PDB file of C-alpha atoms in Angstrom:
ATOM      1  CA  MET R  10      14.732  92.936  92.368  1.00 49.00           C
ATOM      2  CA  ARG R  11      15.468  96.439  93.249  1.00 54.00           C
ATOM      3  CA  ASP R  12      16.988  97.321  89.871  1.00 57.00           C
ATOM      4  CA  SER R  13      13.837  95.985  88.187  1.00 56.00           C
ATOM      5  CA  LYS R  14      11.636  98.060  90.404  1.00 61.00           C
ATOM      6  CA  ASN R  15      13.826 101.146  89.829  1.00 62.00           C
ATOM      7  CA  ASN R  16      13.577 100.609  86.013  1.00 68.00           C
ATOM      8  CA  ASN R  17       9.791 100.503  86.335  1.00 82.00           C
ATOM      9  CA  ILE R  18       9.761 103.795  88.316  1.00 82.00           C
ATOM     10  CA  ASP R  19      12.200 105.335  85.903  1.00 84.00           C
ATOM     11  CA  PHE R  20       9.610 104.560  83.062  1.00 89.00           C
ATOM     12  CA  LEU R  21       6.754 105.882  85.041  1.00 90.00           C
ATOM     13  CA  TRP R  22       8.554 109.000  86.164  1.00 88.00           C
ATOM     14  CA  ASN R  23       9.603 109.962  82.685  1.00 87.00           C
ATOM     15  CA  ALA R  24       6.081 109.332  81.369  1.00 91.00           C
ATOM     16  CA  PHE R  25       4.669 111.455  84.148  1.00 91.00           C
ATOM     17  CA  LEU R  26       7.113 114.386  83.249  1.00 86.00           C
ATOM     18  CA  ARG R  27       5.831 114.145  79.625  1.00 88.00           C
ATOM     19  CA  GLY R  28       2.270 114.613  80.905  1.00 88.00           C
ATOM     20  CA  ASP R  29       0.941 111.092  81.346  1.00 91.00           C
ATOM     21  CA  ASP R  30      -1.481 111.239  84.224  1.00 91.00           C
ATOM     22  CA  LYS R  31      -1.925 107.411  84.393  1.00 94.00           C
ATOM     23  CA  SER R  32       1.846 107.184  85.170  1.00 93.00           C
ATOM     24  CA  PHE R  33       1.331 109.664  87.957  1.00 93.00           C
ATOM     25  CA  SER R  34      -1.411 107.479  89.401  1.00 94.00           C
ATOM     26  CA  ALA R  35       0.860 104.483  89.235  1.00 95.00           C
ATOM     27  CA  ILE R  36       3.595 106.258  90.945  1.00 93.00           C
ATOM     28  CA  TYR R  37       1.140 107.228  93.686  1.00 95.00           C
ATOM     29  CA  GLN R  38      -0.022 103.709  94.141  1.00 95.00           C
ATOM     30  CA  GLN R  39       3.535 102.405  94.383  1.00 93.00           C
ATOM     31  CA  HIS R  40       4.440 104.757  97.113  1.00 95.00           C
ATOM     32  CA  ILE R  41       1.277 105.485  99.112  1.00 95.00           C
ATOM     33  CA  GLU R  42       1.409 102.507 101.498  1.00 94.00           C
ATOM     34  CA  ALA R  43       5.037 103.193 102.485  1.00 94.00           C
ATOM     35  CA  MET R  44       4.353 106.874 102.971  1.00 96.00           C
ATOM     36  CA  PHE R  45       1.346 106.191 105.216  1.00 95.00           C
ATOM     37  CA  SER R  46       3.360 103.591 107.221  1.00 92.00           C
ATOM     38  CA  TYR R  47       6.186 106.028 107.644  1.00 94.00           C
ATOM     39  CA  GLY R  48       3.894 108.914 108.392  1.00 94.00           C
ATOM     40  CA  TYR R  49       2.008 107.064 111.127  1.00 91.00           C
ATOM     41  CA  LYS R  50       5.333 106.455 112.908  1.00 91.00           C
ATOM     42  CA  LEU R  51       6.143 110.160 112.843  1.00 92.00           C
ATOM     43  CA  SER R  52       2.718 111.296 114.106  1.00 90.00           C
ATOM     44  CA  ALA R  53      -0.276 109.665 115.851  1.00 87.00           C
ATOM     45  CA  ASP R  54      -2.433 112.371 114.226  1.00 91.00           C
ATOM     46  CA  ARG R  55      -3.802 110.599 111.133  1.00 92.00           C
ATOM     47  CA  GLU R  56      -5.421 113.803 109.875  1.00 95.00           C
ATOM     48  CA  ILE R  57      -2.014 115.456 109.670  1.00 95.00           C
ATOM     49  CA  VAL R  58      -0.414 112.425 107.843  1.00 96.00           C
ATOM     50  CA  HIS R  59      -3.311 112.255 105.328  1.00 97.00           C
ATOM     51  CA  ASP R  60      -3.171 116.040 104.716  1.00 97.00           C
ATOM     52  CA  CYS R  61       0.596 115.948 104.270  1.00 97.00           C
ATOM     53  CA  ILE R  62       0.479 113.146 101.713  1.00 97.00           C
ATOM     54  CA  GLN R  63      -2.352 114.674  99.807  1.00 97.00           C
ATOM     55  CA  GLU R  64      -0.491 118.076  99.651  1.00 97.00           C
ATOM     56  CA  ILE R  65       2.756 116.388  98.478  1.00 96.00           C
ATOM     57  CA  PHE R  66       1.247 114.644  95.588  1.00 95.00           C
ATOM     58  CA  ILE R  67      -0.880 117.541  94.562  1.00 95.00           C
ATOM     59  CA  ASP R  68       2.199 119.760  94.629  1.00 92.00           C
ATOM     60  CA  LEU R  69       4.167 117.267  92.606  1.00 91.00           C
ATOM     61  CA  PHE R  70       1.350 117.004  90.062  1.00 91.00           C
ATOM     62  CA  LEU R  71       1.010 120.833  89.646  1.00 90.00           C
ATOM     63  CA  LYS R  72       4.724 121.461  89.574  1.00 87.00           C
ATOM     64  CA  ARG R  73       5.912 118.550  87.454  1.00 85.00           C
ATOM     65  CA  GLU R  74       7.740 120.766  84.981  1.00 80.00           C
ATOM     66  CA  LYS R  75       9.822 122.328  87.875  1.00 80.00           C
ATOM     67  CA  VAL R  76      10.555 119.122  89.653  1.00 76.00           C
ATOM     68  CA  ASN R  77      14.233 118.076  89.627  1.00 69.00           C
ATOM     69  CA  VAL R  78      14.357 114.570  91.303  1.00 68.00           C
ATOM     70  CA  ARG R  79      16.632 111.749  90.281  1.00 66.00           C
ATOM     71  CA  ILE R  80      14.630 108.532  89.836  1.00 60.00           C
ATOM     72  CA  GLU R  81      16.804 106.590  92.319  1.00 64.00           C
ATOM     73  CA  ASN R  82      15.981 109.181  94.948  1.00 80.00           C
ATOM     74  CA  LEU R  83      12.173 109.561  94.405  1.00 86.00           C
ATOM     75  CA  LYS R  84      11.220 107.564  97.420  1.00 90.00           C
ATOM     76  CA  SER R  85      13.572 109.415  99.708  1.00 91.00           C
ATOM     77  CA  TYR R  86      12.335 112.693  98.115  1.00 90.00           C
ATOM     78  CA  LEU R  87       8.804 111.779  99.100  1.00 94.00           C
ATOM     79  CA  PHE R  88       9.976 110.738 102.570  1.00 96.00           C
ATOM     80  CA  VAL R  89      11.823 113.959 103.054  1.00 94.00           C
ATOM     81  CA  ALA R  90       8.818 116.033 102.056  1.00 94.00           C
ATOM     82  CA  LEU R  91       6.543 113.976 104.299  1.00 96.00           C
ATOM     83  CA  ARG R  92       8.720 114.322 107.327  1.00 95.00           C
ATOM     84  CA  ASN R  93       9.151 118.065 106.690  1.00 94.00           C
ATOM     85  CA  CYS R  94       5.395 118.570 106.325  1.00 96.00           C
ATOM     86  CA  ILE R  95       4.484 116.518 109.348  1.00 95.00           C
ATOM     87  CA  GLY R  96       7.106 118.433 111.415  1.00 92.00           C
ATOM     88  CA  LYS R  97       5.708 121.834 110.306  1.00 92.00           C
ATOM     89  CA  LYS R  98       2.052 120.890 110.932  1.00 93.00           C
ATOM     90  CA  MET R  99       2.891 119.435 114.391  1.00 90.00           C
ATOM     91  CA  SER R 100       4.827 122.594 115.305  1.00 86.00           C
ATOM     92  CA  LYS R 101       1.896 124.722 114.169  1.00 85.00           C
ATOM     93  CA  LYS R 102      -0.468 122.560 116.135  1.00 78.00           C
ATOM     94  CA  ARG R 103       1.642 122.848 119.272  1.00 72.00           C
ATOM     95  CA  ARG R 104       1.553 126.598 119.191  1.00 67.00           C
ATOM     96  CA  PHE R 105      -2.267 126.468 119.576  1.00 54.00           C
ATOM     97  CA  GLU R 106      -2.445 123.588 122.020  1.00 52.00           C
ATOM     98  CA  PRO R 107      -1.041 123.340 125.637  1.00 44.00           C
ATOM     99  CA  ILE R 108       1.837 120.855 125.800  1.00 41.00           C
ATOM    100  CA  ARG R 109       1.066 117.993 128.153  1.00 42.00           C
ATOM    101  CA  ARG R 110       3.468 117.042 130.742  1.00 37.00           C
ATOM    102  CA  GLY R 111       6.207 114.724 129.430  1.00 37.00           C
ATOM    103  CA  GLU R 112       5.594 115.705 125.752  1.00 40.00           C
ATOM    104  CA  GLU R 113       8.510 116.962 123.586  1.00 42.00           C
ATOM    105  CA  SER R 114       7.913 120.414 122.208  1.00 40.00           C
ATOM    106  CA  ASN R 115      10.742 120.616 119.706  1.00 43.00           C
ATOM    107  CA  ASP R 116      11.792 118.127 117.059  1.00 52.00           C
ATOM    108  CA  ILE R 117       9.681 115.516 115.363  1.00 64.00           C
ATOM    109  CA  SER R 118       9.905 112.086 117.104  1.00 69.00           C
ATOM    110  CA  PHE R 119       9.710 108.577 115.889  1.00 76.00           C
ATOM    111  CA  GLN R 120       7.611 107.419 118.830  1.00 58.00           C
ATOM    112  CA  THR R 121       5.149 104.859 117.424  1.00 52.00           C
ATOM    113  CA  GLU R 122       5.948 101.207 118.136  1.00 58.00           C
ATOM    114  CA  TYR R 123       6.116  99.098 115.052  1.00 55.00           C
ATOM    115  CA  SER R 124       6.419  95.417 114.178  1.00 57.00           C
ATOM    116  CA  PHE R 125       8.796  93.595 111.925  1.00 57.00           C
ATOM    117  CA  GLN R 126       6.176  90.916 111.540  1.00 54.00           C
ATOM    118  CA  GLU R 127       6.015  90.640 107.723  1.00 54.00           C
ATOM    119  CA  LYS R 128       9.783  91.071 107.246  1.00 56.00           C
ATOM    120  CA  LEU R 129      10.670  88.522 109.920  1.00 55.00           C
ATOM    121  CA  ILE R 130       8.220  86.039 108.437  1.00 50.00           C
ATOM    122  CA  GLU R 131       9.820  86.533 105.060  1.00 54.00           C
ATOM    123  CA  LEU R 132      13.191  85.847 106.688  1.00 53.00           C
ATOM    124  CA  GLU R 133      11.918  82.849 108.599  1.00 54.00           C
ATOM    125  CA  ILE R 134      12.952  84.267 111.967  1.00 57.00           C
ATOM    126  CA  SER R 135      11.733  82.231 114.929  1.00 62.00           C
ATOM    127  CA  GLY R 136       8.855  83.576 117.151  1.00 68.00           C
ATOM    128  CA  GLU R 137      11.025  84.032 120.161  1.00 71.00           C
ATOM    129  CA  ILE R 138      13.605  86.046 118.279  1.00 70.00           C
ATOM    130  CA  LYS R 139      10.822  88.176 116.729  1.00 71.00           C
ATOM    131  CA  LYS R 140       9.517  89.095 120.174  1.00 75.00           C
ATOM    132  CA  LYS R 141      12.886  89.853 121.624  1.00 76.00           C
ATOM    133  CA  LEU R 142      13.980  91.937 118.589  1.00 77.00           C
ATOM    134  CA  GLN R 143      10.720  93.946 118.396  1.00 78.00           C
ATOM    135  CA  THR R 144      10.796  94.699 122.220  1.00 82.00           C
ATOM    136  CA  ALA R 145      14.505  95.742 121.950  1.00 83.00           C
ATOM    137  CA  VAL R 146      14.051  98.048 118.869  1.00 84.00           C
ATOM    138  CA  ASN R 147      11.000  99.795 120.352  1.00 85.00           C
ATOM    139  CA  SER R 148      13.162 100.591 123.479  1.00 88.00           C
ATOM    140  CA  LEU R 149      15.676 102.426 121.470  1.00 90.00           C
ATOM    141  CA  PRO R 150      15.838 106.215 121.241  1.00 91.00           C
ATOM    142  CA  ASP R 151      13.643 107.685 118.445  1.00 91.00           C
ATOM    143  CA  ARG R 152      16.529 108.517 116.058  1.00 92.00           C
ATOM    144  CA  GLN R 153      17.888 104.956 116.344  1.00 92.00           C
ATOM    145  CA  LYS R 154      14.510 103.411 115.864  1.00 91.00           C
ATOM    146  CA  GLU R 155      13.952 105.530 112.690  1.00 93.00           C
ATOM    147  CA  ILE R 156      17.161 104.615 110.948  1.00 93.00           C
ATOM    148  CA  ILE R 157      16.596 100.917 111.649  1.00 90.00           C
ATOM    149  CA  TYR R 158      13.098 101.238 110.204  1.00 90.00           C
ATOM    150  CA  LEU R 159      14.390 103.070 107.082  1.00 93.00           C
ATOM    151  CA  LYS R 160      17.284 100.579 106.595  1.00 90.00           C
ATOM    152  CA  PHE R 161      15.489  97.415 107.461  1.00 83.00           C
ATOM    153  CA  GLU R 162      11.877  97.951 106.550  1.00 84.00           C
ATOM    154  CA  GLU R 163      12.193 100.442 103.613  1.00 88.00           C
ATOM    155  CA  GLU R 164      15.556  98.943 102.387  1.00 86.00           C
ATOM    156  CA  MET R 165      17.028 102.402 101.774  1.00 92.00           C
ATOM    157  CA  ASP R 166      20.675 103.054 101.164  1.00 92.00           C
ATOM    158  CA  TYR R 167      22.746 105.398 103.263  1.00 94.00           C
ATOM    159  CA  SER R 168      22.466 108.313 100.916  1.00 93.00           C
ATOM    160  CA  GLU R 169      18.628 108.187 100.940  1.00 94.00           C
ATOM    161  CA  ILE R 170      18.607 107.807 104.708  1.00 95.00           C
ATOM    162  CA  ALA R 171      21.034 110.801 104.938  1.00 95.00           C
ATOM    163  CA  ASP R 172      18.657 112.921 102.891  1.00 93.00           C
ATOM    164  CA  ILE R 173      15.644 112.066 105.085  1.00 94.00           C
ATOM    165  CA  LEU R 174      17.321 112.681 108.408  1.00 94.00           C
ATOM    166  CA  LYS R 175      19.346 115.631 107.119  1.00 92.00           C
ATOM    167  CA  ILE R 176      22.727 114.134 108.070  1.00 95.00           C
ATOM    168  CA  SER R 177      25.743 113.226 106.102  1.00 96.00           C
ATOM    169  CA  VAL R 178      26.118 109.648 104.613  1.00 96.00           C
ATOM    170  CA  GLU R 179      28.968 108.957 107.040  1.00 97.00           C
ATOM    171  CA  SER R 180      26.830 110.107 109.896  1.00 97.00           C
ATOM    172  CA  ALA R 181      24.045 107.768 108.669  1.00 96.00           C
ATOM    173  CA  ARG R 182      26.445 104.946 108.785  1.00 95.00           C
ATOM    174  CA  LYS R 183      27.671 105.713 112.276  1.00 96.00           C
ATOM    175  CA  LEU R 184      24.068 106.083 113.550  1.00 95.00           C
ATOM    176  CA  LEU R 185      23.175 102.701 112.242  1.00 93.00           C
ATOM    177  CA  TYR R 186      26.321 101.233 113.763  1.00 91.00           C
ATOM    178  CA  ARG R 187      25.542 102.773 117.089  1.00 92.00           C
ATOM    179  CA  SER R 188      21.906 101.488 116.854  1.00 90.00           C
ATOM    180  CA  LEU R 189      23.110  97.918 116.322  1.00 86.00           C
ATOM    181  CA  LEU R 190      25.480  98.347 119.243  1.00 88.00           C
ATOM    182  CA  SER R 191      22.511  99.472 121.355  1.00 88.00           C
ATOM    183  CA  LEU R 192      20.559  96.408 120.351  1.00 85.00           C
ATOM    184  CA  ARG R 193      23.442  94.228 121.210  1.00 84.00           C
ATOM    185  CA  LYS R 194      23.435  95.566 124.783  1.00 84.00           C
ATOM    186  CA  ILE R 195      19.714  94.763 125.137  1.00 82.00           C
ATOM    187  CA  VAL R 196      19.365  91.377 123.538  1.00 78.00           C
ATOM    188  CA  ASP R 197      21.663  88.399 122.853  1.00 75.00           C
ATOM    189  CA  PRO R 198      24.273  89.616 120.347  1.00 74.00           C
ATOM    190  CA  ALA R 199      23.532  86.499 118.297  1.00 71.00           C
ATOM    191  CA  VAL R 200      19.946  87.637 117.712  1.00 68.00           C
ATOM    192  CA  VAL R 201      21.092  90.919 116.175  1.00 70.00           C
ATOM    193  CA  GLN R 202      23.915  89.268 114.199  1.00 70.00           C
ATOM    194  CA  THR R 203      21.488  86.589 112.845  1.00 64.00           C
ATOM    195  CA  LEU R 204      18.855  88.954 111.755  1.00 62.00           C
ATOM    196  CA  PHE R 205      21.038  91.504 110.031  1.00 64.00           C
ATOM    197  CA  ALA R 206      23.261  88.818 108.465  1.00 62.00           C
ATOM    198  CA  ILE R 207      20.256  87.196 106.883  1.00 54.00           C
ATOM    199  CA  PHE R 208      18.688  90.382 105.772  1.00 55.00           C
ATOM    200  CA  PHE R 209      21.728  92.080 104.208  1.00 55.00           C
ATOM    201  CA  ARG R 210      23.270  88.766 103.183  1.00 50.00           C
ATOM    202  CA  LYS R 211      26.669  90.119 104.256  1.00 44.00           C
ATOM    203  CA  LYS R 212      27.276  88.155 107.338  1.00 40.00           C
ATOM    204  CA  SER R 213      31.030  88.606 107.466  1.00 41.00           C
ATOM    205  CA  ILE R 214      30.602  92.352 107.604  1.00 40.00           C
ATOM    206  CA  PHE R 215      28.071  92.282 110.438  1.00 42.00           C
ATOM    207  CA  MET R 216      30.002  89.692 112.432  1.00 40.00           C
ATOM    208  CA  SER R 217      33.052  91.870 112.216  1.00 41.00           C
ATOM    209  CA  MET R 218      31.111  94.751 113.760  1.00 44.00           C
ATOM    210  CA  PHE R 219      30.545  93.001 117.073  1.00 43.00           C
TER     211      PHE R 219
END
């Protein structure tokens, strides 16, 4: 499934680099929903998210001859660009606005609560487990929420996640491991084991982690 999708993106990307504007439009359509979804979880300011996505694709279009992106990393490239853009715009905005009590004034945060609804329906997870898992995930620190989102919802590999979070691949692995341990402390370990065993289809690996 993923290989087929990557092959399609590979075809579109090469066509875009040769000057095919229709391929650029197709690349945009394939990534725009995921970018908006991720962007809204980084900032509640929709105008900032919209502006960043628009700027990223305009920049990509205008500088296609200078872009050096491997196809398998295109999605992470777009996510990195989006995360950086939102962070810069939010920092600039904070300089001109008083910081409200309790707000963070430094790094970008992954604060928005989100739902695993579609993914859990796809995996046929029961309603009770859905509720417990969503509550547990949304109680985690921002960084742990973000890596679970990137791994579980966006199905990214560790190298892609490492690029986005600006950490090493090994650090990405350790962060996900710590995130799963945090979930295990909040909900029944069986809930965490069941979900990730089904999703990754590597039950023996995850069972050995707990």
